[in-house]
Coordinates of C-alpha atoms and ligand atoms in Angstrom, one line a residue:
M16 CA 33.6 1.4 -1.9
A17 CA 32.1 -1.0 -4.5
K18 CA 32.3 -4.7 -3.5
I19 CA 34.5 -7.0 -5.5
A20 CA 33.7 -10.7 -5.8
I21 CA 35.4 -13.5 -7.6
N22 CA 33.5 -15.7 -10.1
I23 CA 34.4 -19.2 -9.0
A24 CA 33.6 -20.7 -12.3
T25 CA 35.8 -18.4 -14.4
G26 CA 38.1 -17.2 -11.8
S27 CA 37.5 -13.6 -13.1
L28 CA 36.8 -10.7 -10.9
Q29 CA 33.3 -9.4 -10.9
Q30 CA 31.7 -6.2 -9.4
A31 CA 28.9 -6.9 -6.8
E32 CA 25.7 -7.0 -8.6
M33 CA 24.1 -3.5 -9.0
I34 CA 20.6 -2.8 -7.6
V35 CA 18.6 -0.7 -10.0
G36 CA 15.7 1.8 -9.3
I37 CA 12.7 1.3 -11.3
D38 CA 9.7 3.8 -11.8
L39 CA 6.9 1.6 -13.0
G40 CA 4.6 4.2 -14.1
T41 CA 1.0 4.2 -15.6
T42 CA 2.1 6.0 -19.0
N43 CA 5.9 5.5 -18.8
S44 CA 8.4 3.5 -17.0
L45 CA 12.2 3.8 -16.6
V46 CA 15.2 2.5 -14.9
A47 CA 17.9 4.5 -13.1
I48 CA 21.2 3.7 -11.3
I49 CA 23.8 5.5 -9.3
H50 CA 26.7 5.8 -11.7
P51 CA 29.5 3.8 -10.3
E52 CA 32.1 6.4 -11.0
S53 CA 30.3 9.8 -10.8
K54 CA 28.1 8.4 -7.9
I55 CA 25.4 10.7 -9.5
P56 CA 21.8 9.1 -10.2
V57 CA 21.3 8.7 -13.9
A58 CA 18.5 7.3 -15.9
L59 CA 19.4 4.4 -18.3
K60 CA 19.0 5.1 -21.9
E61 CA 20.3 3.6 -25.2
H62 CA 22.4 6.1 -27.1
D63 CA 20.3 9.2 -27.8
S64 CA 16.9 7.4 -27.4
S65 CA 14.7 8.5 -24.6
S66 CA 15.0 7.0 -21.1
L67 CA 11.3 6.5 -21.0
V68 CA 9.7 3.2 -21.9
P69 CA 6.0 3.6 -22.6
S70 CA 4.2 1.2 -20.3
I71 CA 2.4 -0.3 -23.2
I72 CA 2.2 -3.9 -24.4
H73 CA 1.1 -5.0 -27.8
F74 CA 0.2 -8.7 -28.4
D75 CA 0.6 -10.0 -31.9
A76 CA -1.7 -12.7 -33.5
L77 CA 0.5 -15.4 -31.9
G78 CA 0.2 -13.8 -28.6
N79 CA 3.7 -12.6 -28.5
P80 CA 4.3 -9.5 -26.5
T81 CA 6.1 -6.3 -27.6
V82 CA 6.7 -3.6 -25.0
G83 CA 7.5 0.1 -25.1
E84 CA 7.7 2.4 -28.0
A85 CA 7.0 -0.2 -30.6
A86 CA 3.8 -1.2 -28.9
R87 CA 2.8 2.3 -28.7
L88 CA 2.2 2.4 -32.4
F89 CA -0.5 -0.2 -32.2
L90 CA -2.6 2.0 -29.7
E91 CA -4.8 3.3 -32.5
T92 CA -4.4 0.6 -35.2
D93 CA -4.9 -2.5 -32.9
P94 CA -6.6 -1.3 -29.7
K95 CA -8.0 -4.6 -28.7
N96 CA -4.6 -6.3 -28.5
T97 CA -2.7 -3.2 -27.1
I98 CA -2.7 -2.8 -23.3
F99 CA -1.9 0.5 -21.7
S100 CA -2.4 1.8 -18.1
A101 CA -2.2 -1.9 -16.6
K102 CA -1.1 -0.1 -13.4
R103 CA -4.5 1.1 -13.0
L104 CA -5.8 -2.4 -12.8
M105 CA -3.2 -3.7 -10.2
G106 CA -4.9 -5.3 -7.2
K107 CA -8.5 -4.2 -8.4
S108 CA -11.7 -5.9 -9.0
Y109 CA -14.0 -5.2 -11.9
K110 CA -16.3 -3.5 -9.3
D111 CA -13.5 -1.1 -8.5
I112 CA -12.9 0.1 -12.0
Q113 CA -16.6 -0.3 -13.3
E114 CA -17.1 3.6 -13.3
N115 CA -14.1 4.1 -15.6
A116 CA -14.6 0.9 -17.6
G117 CA -15.1 2.9 -20.8
F118 CA -11.4 4.2 -20.5
F119 CA -10.0 0.8 -21.5
T120 CA -10.1 0.0 -25.2
Y121 CA -9.2 -3.6 -24.6
K122 CA -11.3 -6.2 -22.9
V123 CA -11.3 -6.1 -19.1
I124 CA -13.2 -9.3 -17.9
D125 CA -16.4 -8.4 -15.9
D126 CA -17.9 -11.8 -15.2
D127 CA -16.8 -12.0 -11.7
T128 CA -17.0 -8.4 -10.5
E129 CA -15.9 -9.1 -6.9
S130 CA -12.5 -10.9 -7.7
L131 CA -9.4 -9.5 -9.2
V132 CA -9.7 -8.3 -12.8
K133 CA -8.2 -10.1 -15.8
V134 CA -7.6 -8.8 -19.2
Q135 CA -8.6 -10.8 -22.3
V136 CA -6.4 -10.7 -25.4
G137 CA -7.6 -13.2 -28.0
N138 CA -8.2 -16.5 -26.2
T139 CA -5.7 -15.6 -23.5
F140 CA -6.3 -14.1 -20.1
Y141 CA -3.8 -11.9 -18.4
S142 CA -3.7 -10.7 -14.8
P143 CA -2.5 -7.1 -14.2
V144 CA 0.4 -8.6 -12.4
E145 CA 1.4 -10.6 -15.6
L146 CA 1.0 -7.5 -17.7
S147 CA 3.2 -5.5 -15.3
S148 CA 5.7 -8.2 -15.3
L149 CA 6.1 -8.0 -18.9
I150 CA 6.9 -4.2 -18.6
L151 CA 9.4 -5.0 -15.9
K152 CA 11.1 -7.9 -17.9
E153 CA 11.5 -5.4 -20.8
L154 CA 13.1 -2.8 -18.3
K155 CA 15.3 -5.5 -16.9
Q156 CA 16.5 -6.6 -20.3
R157 CA 17.2 -2.9 -21.4
A158 CA 19.1 -2.3 -18.2
E159 CA 21.1 -5.6 -18.7
H160 CA 21.9 -4.5 -22.4
I161 CA 22.9 -1.1 -21.5
L162 CA 24.9 -2.0 -18.2
K163 CA 26.2 -5.3 -20.0
T164 CA 25.7 -7.3 -16.6
P165 CA 22.9 -9.2 -15.2
V166 CA 20.3 -7.3 -13.2
S167 CA 18.2 -9.2 -10.8
K168 CA 17.5 -6.9 -7.8
A169 CA 15.5 -3.7 -7.9
V170 CA 13.7 -1.0 -5.9
V171 CA 10.3 -0.2 -7.4
T172 CA 8.2 2.7 -6.7
V173 CA 4.4 2.8 -6.3
P174 CA 2.0 5.7 -5.6
A175 CA 1.6 6.6 -2.0
Y176 CA -2.0 5.6 -2.0
F177 CA -1.3 2.0 -3.2
N178 CA -2.8 -0.3 -0.6
D179 CA -1.4 -3.6 0.6
A180 CA -2.8 -5.6 -2.3
Q181 CA -1.5 -3.3 -4.9
R182 CA 2.0 -3.3 -3.4
Q183 CA 1.9 -7.2 -3.2
A184 CA 0.8 -7.3 -6.7
T185 CA 3.7 -5.1 -7.8
R186 CA 6.1 -7.3 -5.8
D187 CA 4.6 -10.4 -7.6
A188 CA 5.0 -8.8 -10.9
G189 CA 8.8 -8.4 -10.1
K190 CA 9.1 -12.0 -9.2
L191 CA 7.5 -13.1 -12.4
A192 CA 9.9 -10.9 -14.3
G193 CA 12.9 -12.4 -12.6
L194 CA 13.5 -9.4 -10.4
D195 CA 13.9 -9.6 -6.7
I196 CA 12.2 -6.3 -5.5
L197 CA 14.1 -5.5 -2.4
R198 CA 12.1 -2.5 -1.5
I199 CA 8.9 -0.9 -2.6
V200 CA 9.0 2.9 -2.1
N201 CA 6.4 5.5 -2.4
E202 CA 6.8 7.6 -5.6
P203 CA 6.7 11.0 -3.6
T204 CA 9.3 9.7 -1.2
A205 CA 11.6 8.7 -4.1
A206 CA 11.0 12.2 -5.7
S207 CA 12.0 13.9 -2.6
L208 CA 15.1 11.8 -2.3
A209 CA 16.1 12.8 -5.7
Y210 CA 16.1 16.3 -4.4
G211 CA 18.3 15.2 -1.6
L212 CA 15.5 15.7 0.9
G213 CA 15.5 13.4 3.9
L214 CA 19.1 12.4 3.4
H215 CA 20.4 14.4 6.3
K216 CA 19.9 13.3 9.9
D217 CA 18.1 15.7 12.2
E218 CA 16.3 17.2 9.2
E219 CA 12.7 18.0 9.7
K220 CA 10.7 19.1 6.8
T221 CA 7.2 19.2 5.4
I222 CA 7.0 18.5 1.7
A223 CA 4.3 18.7 -1.1
V224 CA 4.9 16.5 -4.0
Y225 CA 2.7 17.6 -7.0
D226 CA 2.8 14.8 -9.6
L227 CA 1.0 15.4 -12.9
G228 CA 1.6 12.7 -15.5
G229 CA 0.1 11.6 -18.7
G230 CA -3.1 10.1 -17.2
T231 CA -2.9 10.7 -13.4
F232 CA -2.6 13.4 -10.9
D233 CA -1.7 13.1 -7.3
I234 CA -0.5 15.4 -4.6
S235 CA 1.1 13.9 -1.5
I236 CA 2.0 15.8 1.7
L237 CA 5.1 14.2 3.4
K238 CA 6.7 14.9 6.7
I239 CA 10.3 14.0 7.1
T240 CA 11.7 13.5 10.6
N241 CA 15.2 11.9 11.0
G242 CA 15.1 10.1 7.8
I243 CA 11.4 8.8 8.2
F244 CA 9.0 9.8 5.6
E245 CA 5.5 9.9 6.8
V246 CA 2.7 10.4 4.3
L247 CA 0.4 12.8 6.0
S248 CA -2.2 12.9 3.2
T249 CA -2.7 12.2 -0.4
N250 CA -5.3 13.5 -2.9
G251 CA -5.7 13.7 -6.7
N252 CA -7.6 12.3 -9.5
T253 CA -6.4 9.1 -11.1
Y254 CA -8.1 10.1 -14.4
L255 CA -6.5 13.6 -14.9
G256 CA -3.3 14.3 -16.7
G257 CA -1.4 15.5 -19.8
D258 CA -3.8 13.3 -22.2
D259 CA -6.6 15.5 -21.0
I260 CA -4.6 18.6 -22.0
D261 CA -4.1 17.2 -25.5
R262 CA -7.8 16.5 -25.8
M263 CA -8.6 20.1 -24.8
I264 CA -6.4 21.3 -27.6
V265 CA -7.8 18.9 -30.1
Q266 CA -11.3 20.1 -29.2
Y267 CA -10.3 23.7 -29.7
W268 CA -8.8 23.0 -33.1
M269 CA -12.1 21.1 -34.1
Q270 CA -14.0 24.3 -33.1
Q271 CA -11.7 26.5 -35.0
S272 CA -11.8 24.4 -38.2
G273 CA -15.4 23.2 -37.8
I274 CA -14.6 19.4 -37.6
S275 CA -17.4 17.5 -36.1
L276 CA -17.1 14.9 -33.4
E277 CA -18.6 12.4 -35.9
E278 CA -16.0 13.2 -38.4
L279 CA -13.2 12.6 -35.8
K280 CA -14.7 9.3 -34.7
N281 CA -14.9 8.0 -38.2
N282 CA -11.4 9.2 -39.3
Q283 CA -8.9 7.4 -37.3
E284 CA -6.0 9.2 -39.3
L285 CA -7.5 12.6 -38.5
S286 CA -8.0 11.9 -34.8
Q287 CA -4.6 10.5 -34.3
G288 CA -3.0 13.2 -36.3
L289 CA -4.7 15.8 -34.4
R290 CA -3.8 14.3 -31.1
L291 CA -0.1 14.0 -31.9
R292 CA -0.1 17.6 -33.2
A293 CA -1.8 18.7 -30.0
E294 CA 0.9 17.1 -27.9
E295 CA 3.5 18.7 -30.0
A296 CA 1.9 22.0 -29.6
K297 CA 1.6 21.6 -25.8
K298 CA 5.3 20.7 -25.4
Y299 CA 6.3 23.5 -27.7
L300 CA 4.3 26.0 -25.7
S301 CA 6.2 25.1 -22.6
T302 CA 9.1 27.1 -24.0
H303 CA 7.5 29.3 -26.7
D304 CA 4.8 31.8 -27.0
A305 CA 3.1 30.5 -30.1
F306 CA 2.8 27.3 -32.1
E307 CA 1.8 26.8 -35.7
V308 CA 1.9 24.0 -38.1
N309 CA 0.7 23.4 -41.6
W310 CA -1.0 20.0 -41.5
N311 CA -2.4 18.7 -44.9
G312 CA -3.0 22.2 -45.9
D313 CA -4.7 23.3 -42.7
I314 CA -3.1 25.7 -40.4
L315 CA -3.2 24.4 -36.7
A316 CA -2.2 27.4 -34.5
L317 CA -2.3 28.0 -30.9
T318 CA -1.0 30.8 -28.7
R319 CA 0.2 30.3 -25.0
E320 CA -2.4 32.7 -23.9
V321 CA -5.3 30.8 -25.6
F322 CA -3.6 27.5 -24.3
E323 CA -3.6 28.6 -20.8
G324 CA -7.2 29.7 -21.0
L325 CA -8.1 26.2 -22.2
I326 CA -6.4 24.3 -19.4
Q327 CA -7.4 26.7 -16.6
S328 CA -10.2 24.5 -15.3
L329 CA -7.7 21.5 -15.2
I330 CA -5.2 23.6 -13.3
D331 CA -7.9 24.7 -10.8
Q332 CA -8.9 21.1 -10.3
T333 CA -5.5 20.0 -9.3
I334 CA -5.1 23.2 -7.0
Q335 CA -8.4 22.2 -5.3
C336 CA -6.9 18.7 -4.6
C337 CA -3.8 20.4 -3.1
S338 CA -6.1 22.4 -0.9
N339 CA -7.9 19.2 0.2
A340 CA -4.7 17.4 0.9
L341 CA -3.5 20.2 3.2
S342 CA -6.7 20.3 5.1
D343 CA -6.5 16.6 5.5
A344 CA -3.1 17.0 6.8
K345 CA -4.4 19.9 8.9
L346 CA -1.9 22.2 7.5
T347 CA -1.8 25.5 5.7
P348 CA 0.1 26.3 2.6
S349 CA 2.7 28.3 4.5
A350 CA 3.5 25.2 6.6
I351 CA 5.0 23.5 3.4
D352 CA 8.8 23.9 3.5
T353 CA 9.4 22.4 -0.1
I354 CA 7.4 21.7 -3.2
V355 CA 8.6 18.9 -5.5
M356 CA 7.3 18.8 -9.1
V357 CA 6.9 15.3 -10.7
G358 CA 5.5 14.3 -14.1
G359 CA 6.1 15.6 -17.7
S360 CA 3.0 17.8 -17.4
T361 CA 4.6 19.9 -14.8
R362 CA 6.8 21.4 -17.5
V363 CA 3.8 23.7 -18.4
P364 CA 4.7 27.1 -17.0
A365 CA 1.2 27.9 -16.2
I366 CA 0.9 24.9 -14.0
K367 CA 4.3 25.6 -12.2
K368 CA 3.1 29.2 -11.5
A369 CA -0.2 28.1 -10.2
V370 CA 1.4 25.6 -7.8
S371 CA 4.0 28.2 -6.7
D372 CA 1.2 30.8 -6.2
F373 CA -0.9 28.4 -4.2
F374 CA 1.9 27.5 -1.8
G375 CA 3.5 30.9 -1.9
R376 CA 6.9 29.8 -2.7
P377 CA 8.9 28.7 -5.8
V378 CA 8.7 25.0 -6.8
N379 CA 11.6 22.6 -7.1
D380 CA 11.7 21.8 -10.8
S381 CA 15.6 21.4 -11.5
V382 CA 15.4 17.6 -11.8
N383 CA 13.8 16.2 -15.0
P384 CA 10.3 15.6 -13.9
D385 CA 9.9 12.4 -16.0
E386 CA 13.0 10.8 -14.3
V387 CA 12.9 12.1 -10.8
V388 CA 11.1 9.2 -9.3
A389 CA 13.3 6.7 -11.0
L390 CA 16.3 8.7 -9.8
G391 CA 15.1 8.6 -6.2
A392 CA 14.6 4.8 -6.6
A393 CA 18.1 4.5 -7.5
I394 CA 19.2 6.5 -4.5
Q395 CA 17.2 4.1 -2.4
A396 CA 18.8 1.1 -4.1
D397 CA 22.2 2.4 -3.4
I398 CA 21.4 2.9 0.3
L399 CA 20.2 -0.8 0.3
A400 CA 23.3 -1.9 -1.4
G401 CA 25.1 -0.5 1.7
N402 CA 26.9 2.3 -0.1
N403 CA 25.4 4.9 2.1
K404 CA 25.7 3.3 5.5
D405 CA 24.7 6.4 7.7
F406 CA 21.3 6.4 6.1
L407 CA 18.4 4.2 6.6
L408 CA 15.1 4.9 5.1
L409 CA 12.1 4.1 7.2
D410 CA 8.4 4.2 6.9
I411 CA 5.8 3.8 9.5
T412 CA 2.5 1.9 10.0
P413 CA -0.6 4.0 9.6
L414 CA -2.8 1.9 11.9
S415 CA -2.3 -0.4 14.8
L416 CA -2.0 -4.2 14.1
G417 CA -3.3 -6.8 16.5
I418 CA -5.2 -10.0 17.1
E419 CA -8.5 -10.9 18.5
T420 CA -8.5 -12.1 22.1
M421 CA -11.4 -13.6 24.2
G422 CA -14.6 -11.6 24.1
G423 CA -13.8 -10.1 20.7
L424 CA -11.1 -7.7 22.1
M425 CA -8.3 -6.1 20.1
D426 CA -4.9 -7.0 21.4
V427 CA -2.5 -4.6 19.7
L428 CA 1.0 -6.0 18.9
I429 CA 2.3 -3.2 16.7
P430 CA 0.9 0.1 17.5
R431 CA 0.2 2.8 14.9
N432 CA 3.1 5.0 13.8
A433 CA 5.7 2.2 14.5
K434 CA 8.7 2.5 12.3
I435 CA 9.0 -0.3 9.9
P436 CA 10.6 -2.7 9.5
T437 CA 9.4 -3.8 13.0
K438 CA 8.5 -6.9 14.9
A439 CA 6.6 -7.7 18.0
G440 CA 5.5 -10.9 19.8
R441 CA 3.4 -11.9 22.7
Q442 CA 2.4 -15.2 24.4
Y443 CA -1.2 -16.4 24.6
T444 CA -2.8 -19.6 25.8
T445 CA -5.9 -21.8 25.3
H446 CA -9.0 -21.4 27.2
K447 CA -10.4 -25.0 27.0
D448 CA -8.9 -28.2 28.1
G449 CA -7.5 -30.3 25.3
Q450 CA -8.0 -27.5 22.9
S451 CA -5.9 -28.5 19.8
D452 CA -6.6 -25.5 17.5
M453 CA -6.1 -21.9 18.1
R454 CA -7.8 -19.4 15.7
I455 CA -5.5 -16.3 15.1
S456 CA -7.4 -13.4 13.6
V457 CA -5.4 -10.5 12.6
Y458 CA -7.0 -7.0 12.7
Q459 CA -5.9 -3.4 11.7
G460 CA -7.4 -0.5 13.5
E461 CA -7.7 1.6 16.7
R462 CA -10.8 0.5 18.4
D463 CA -11.0 -1.7 21.3
L464 CA -13.4 -4.3 19.8
V465 CA -12.2 -6.2 16.8
K466 CA -15.7 -5.9 15.2
D467 CA -15.0 -2.1 14.7
N468 CA -11.7 -2.8 13.2
R469 CA -10.7 -4.3 9.9
K470 CA -9.9 -7.9 9.6
L471 CA -6.8 -8.6 7.6
A472 CA -6.4 -12.3 7.9
E473 CA -7.2 -15.4 9.9
F474 CA -5.6 -18.7 10.3
S475 CA -5.6 -21.6 12.8
L476 CA -2.7 -23.0 14.5
K477 CA -3.4 -26.7 14.4
G478 CA -2.1 -29.8 16.2
I479 CA -1.5 -28.3 19.7
P480 CA -1.0 -31.4 21.8
G481 CA -3.8 -32.1 24.3
M482 CA -3.1 -30.0 27.5
P483 CA -5.3 -28.4 30.3
A484 CA -6.5 -24.9 29.6
G485 CA -3.8 -22.3 30.1
L486 CA -0.9 -24.6 29.7
P487 CA 0.1 -24.2 26.1
K488 CA 2.3 -21.3 25.4
V489 CA 1.5 -19.9 22.0
E490 CA 3.7 -17.1 20.8
V491 CA 2.2 -14.9 18.2
S492 CA 4.8 -12.8 16.4
F493 CA 4.2 -10.0 14.0
L494 CA 6.9 -9.0 11.4
I495 CA 6.4 -6.1 9.1
N496 CA 9.2 -6.1 6.5
A497 CA 10.5 -3.1 4.8
D498 CA 7.8 -3.0 2.3
G499 CA 5.0 -2.8 4.8
I500 CA 4.0 -6.5 4.3
L501 CA 3.0 -8.2 7.5
V502 CA 4.0 -11.8 8.2
V503 CA 2.1 -13.3 11.3
R504 CA 3.6 -16.5 13.0
A505 CA 2.1 -18.5 15.8
K506 CA 4.1 -21.2 17.5
E507 CA 3.2 -23.3 20.4
L508 CA 6.5 -23.3 22.4
R509 CA 6.1 -26.6 24.3
S510 CA 5.4 -28.7 21.3
G511 CA 7.1 -26.6 18.6
V512 CA 3.8 -26.7 16.4
E513 CA 4.0 -23.6 14.2
Q514 CA 2.2 -21.8 11.4
E515 CA 3.1 -18.7 9.4
I516 CA 1.2 -16.5 7.0
E517 CA 2.0 -13.6 4.9
V518 CA -0.9 -11.2 5.2
K519 CA -2.1 -10.3 1.7
S520 CA -5.3 -8.6 2.2
Q521 CA -7.4 -8.3 -1.0
Y522 CA -8.4 -4.8 -0.5
G523 CA -6.3 -2.4 1.5
L524 CA -7.4 1.0 2.9
T525 CA -7.7 4.4 1.3
D526 CA -6.2 7.3 3.2
E527 CA -9.9 8.3 3.8
E528 CA -10.7 5.0 5.5
V529 CA -7.5 5.2 7.5
E530 CA -8.6 8.7 8.7
K531 CA -12.1 7.5 9.4
M532 CA -10.8 4.8 11.5
L533 CA -8.6 7.1 13.4
L534 CA -11.5 9.5 14.0
D535 CA -13.8 6.7 15.1
S536 CA -11.3 5.5 17.6
I537 CA -11.2 9.0 19.2
T538 CA -14.9 9.6 19.1
H539 CA -15.5 6.3 20.7
A540 CA -12.7 6.2 23.0
K541 CA -14.7 6.4 26.3
E542 CA -17.4 4.0 25.1
D543 CA -14.8 1.6 23.8
M544 CA -13.1 1.7 27.2
Q545 CA -16.2 0.8 29.1
I546 CA -16.9 -2.1 26.7
R547 CA -13.4 -3.4 27.0
A548 CA -13.7 -3.3 30.8
L549 CA -17.1 -5.1 30.5
V550 CA -15.7 -7.8 28.2
E551 CA -12.7 -8.4 30.3
A552 CA -14.8 -8.7 33.4
R553 CA -17.1 -11.2 31.5
T554 CA -14.1 -13.2 30.2
E555 CA -12.8 -13.4 33.8
G556 CA -16.1 -14.4 35.2
E557 CA -16.4 -17.1 32.5
E558 CA -13.0 -18.5 33.3
I559 CA -13.7 -18.6 37.2
L560 CA -17.0 -20.4 36.6
A561 CA -15.3 -23.0 34.4
V562 CA -12.5 -23.6 36.9
T563 CA -14.9 -23.8 39.8
E564 CA -17.1 -26.3 37.9
K565 CA -14.1 -28.4 37.2
F566 CA -12.9 -28.2 40.8
I567 CA -16.3 -29.3 42.3
A568 CA -16.5 -32.2 39.9
K569 CA -13.1 -33.4 40.9
N570 CA -13.1 -32.7 44.7
A571 CA -16.8 -33.1 45.7
S572 CA -15.9 -35.7 48.3
L573 CA -13.9 -33.1 50.2
L574 CA -16.8 -30.6 50.4
T575 CA -19.7 -30.4 52.7
A576 CA -23.3 -30.3 51.4
E577 CA -23.5 -26.6 52.7
E578 CA -20.4 -25.7 50.8
I579 CA -21.7 -27.4 47.6
T580 CA -25.0 -25.3 47.9
A581 CA -23.3 -22.1 48.7
T582 CA -20.9 -22.5 45.8
A583 CA -23.9 -23.4 43.4
S584 CA -25.8 -20.3 44.4
A585 CA -22.7 -18.1 44.0
M586 CA -21.9 -19.5 40.7
Q587 CA -25.7 -18.9 39.7
A588 CA -25.4 -15.3 40.9
L589 CA -22.3 -14.8 38.8
Q590 CA -23.8 -16.4 35.7
L591 CA -26.7 -14.1 35.9
A592 CA -24.5 -11.0 36.4
L593 CA -22.6 -12.0 33.2
T594 CA -25.8 -11.5 31.2
M595 CA -25.9 -7.9 32.3
E596 CA -24.0 -4.9 31.2
D597 CA -22.5 -4.0 34.6
K598 CA -18.8 -4.8 35.0
N599 CA -18.9 -3.8 38.7
L600 CA -21.7 -6.3 39.5
I601 CA -19.6 -9.1 37.6
H602 CA -16.6 -8.2 39.7
S603 CA -18.5 -8.3 43.1
K604 CA -20.1 -11.6 42.1
I605 CA -16.5 -13.0 41.2
E606 CA -15.4 -11.8 44.7
E607 CA -18.4 -13.4 46.4
L608 CA -17.7 -16.7 44.7
N609 CA -14.0 -16.6 45.6
E610 CA -15.1 -16.0 49.2
V611 CA -17.2 -19.1 49.2
T612 CA -14.7 -21.3 47.5
R613 CA -11.5 -20.1 49.0
P614 CA -11.7 -22.2 52.3
F615 CA -12.2 -25.5 50.6
A616 CA -9.9 -24.6 47.7
E617 CA -7.2 -24.2 50.4
R618 CA -8.2 -27.6 52.0
A619 CA -8.1 -29.3 48.6
M620 CA -4.7 -27.8 48.0
D621 CA -3.4 -29.2 51.2
V622 CA -4.7 -32.7 50.3
A623 CA -3.2 -32.3 46.8
V624 CA 0.1 -31.3 48.2
G625 CA 0.0 -34.2 50.9
E626 CA -0.8 -36.7 48.1
A627 CA 2.0 -35.3 46.1
L628 CA 4.3 -35.7 48.9
R629 CA 3.3 -39.4 49.2
G630 CA 4.4 -39.7 45.5
R631 CA 1.0 -40.1 44.0
V632 CA 0.2 -38.8 40.6
I633 CA -2.3 -36.0 40.8
Ligands
AMP13 P1 4.7 11.2 -17.3 O1 3.5 10.3 -17.1 O2 5.3 11.6 -16.1 O3 5.7 10.4 -18.2 O4 4.3 12.3 -18.2 C1 3.9 12.4 -19.5 C2 3.1 13.6 -19.8 O5 3.9 14.7 -19.8 C3 2.6 13.5 -21.2 O6 1.1 13.9 -21.1 C4 3.3 14.4 -21.9 O7 2.6 14.9 -23.0 C5 3.6 15.4 -21.0 N1 4.8 16.3 -21.4 C6 6.0 15.8 -21.6 N2 6.8 16.9 -21.8 C7 6.1 18.1 -21.7 C8 6.3 19.4 -22.0 N3 7.5 20.0 -22.4 N4 5.3 20.3 -21.7 C9 4.1 19.8 -21.4 N5 3.8 18.5 -21.2 C10 4.7 17.7 -21.4

């Protein structure tokens, strides 16, 4: 049932605000909603125009942006001021995109290769976040225009391989556009939802999502168990797509009619014209056997057979990626229960056939491949709006998260594969008297020593009031919200001093890196265990030495000369053991020191208790 609210200002009834689903694509973007009456997901479009909004921004001489179809017209005529594929720059440094820098016809700033990229248009610099926000703003306005109601909440999709930084950047773009992004969902997960997959409890399925768009290709292997989508592996080529198919057709026609590359380069009208005809031919051949057009007196023709020959190598490349993704997931093609097709280029029959042949079963292609991701996002939005209460979409953490403790050990707070959203907390204390700062270093990974894991963030809890070592109670809590963004909080419970940070790592991990970290943790398991035991023994030894030293300084008057000498020599022996790599030796020296100090520690305790009973401050 839709919620009804009353507008206090006007006294009128109003519907609770709708949450929209947005596919923020590299080439095209679109908005979808669950239709309030039919309850069916629909892509929003104005009258009979397309639901797709090209993800292109053109800046005029005054720096005013135009987004979408109107901006597309400037791609060839004003390339320096026309920004396409901004999504490829999200959360990236120049170093990351260096290899493909030639792809961008506009100016991507390269003076600081390590920090996040900027795009220069005239004298203005734009971050990819700002550029994406312009696209989101356009989508928001379109949706508001069509729905005739304000839109401020959305679910936005991102590729499964997007790292923390890229997800965070997407979220920031939403904020800039005046959209509250309630959830970031993986594109293959959204596509699966649009096919109704994962919407039933107890469902267990392995799904392959094959996504071939205009400029990118990716294949994701997902496992759904009880509503949890786990990305088992992803593979692909971020510079392969329908545009390459168009280019192959242009090349073929150039060969046929003897047009040289030089001619094409120098004649913008010719190159643009051929490219548009090529795309037209490609689309036509998805439903017909032959294409022919008379263009300026030239006949441009292409049969489906020749076309399929032209793109065979491209198809083979994508199938190789499928094979890689399967082997990364340690699965064979027959283990895949369902194949979902995403992206306009999957309309090519030869592509469908190749994918179906590879997996040995028919593909799911009944939902419009351009809209399927946005439709899935709308389904997720509807779930978040509370309209589908039995169902909660969950994701899991790929690697364990924890903090560094004494001796460089990893203390895991949230183990790998934990369902998110999730939270965990643990208490820690200081190891020095009067310690006022506590450094919290957050790590991700499976190894016992933090140096082998990946550091995500570090901060200091400052202003802990002076207390003896071991007395402050610092509670460190980890909260992973539904988008997989980690918030770490540290609070000293006695004084209430607290500090919180949102972990925005500059660079996230690729799937290969995650896999390598997992593999390393298995290969080094035994060695790690031994090191952990040694580090723990050393920490214990150091603590005992510190306590003993303090005790002797304070209670020297209660000890005999022999006791002091015996203690000093036991301490020395322990100190020496700490420099060696033998945990058993450390333990035995700890034991020996305890033996020596036990009698007078007990005596001192008696004195202290006696004094306390007499009402003295100790
Ligand atoms: P997307 O990025 O998912 O919007 O995909 C856009 C790509 O799909 C472009 O390269 C289009 O040329 C391509 N495309 C759209 N319709 C068809 C079709 N009927 N046959 C082949 N490719 C198509």
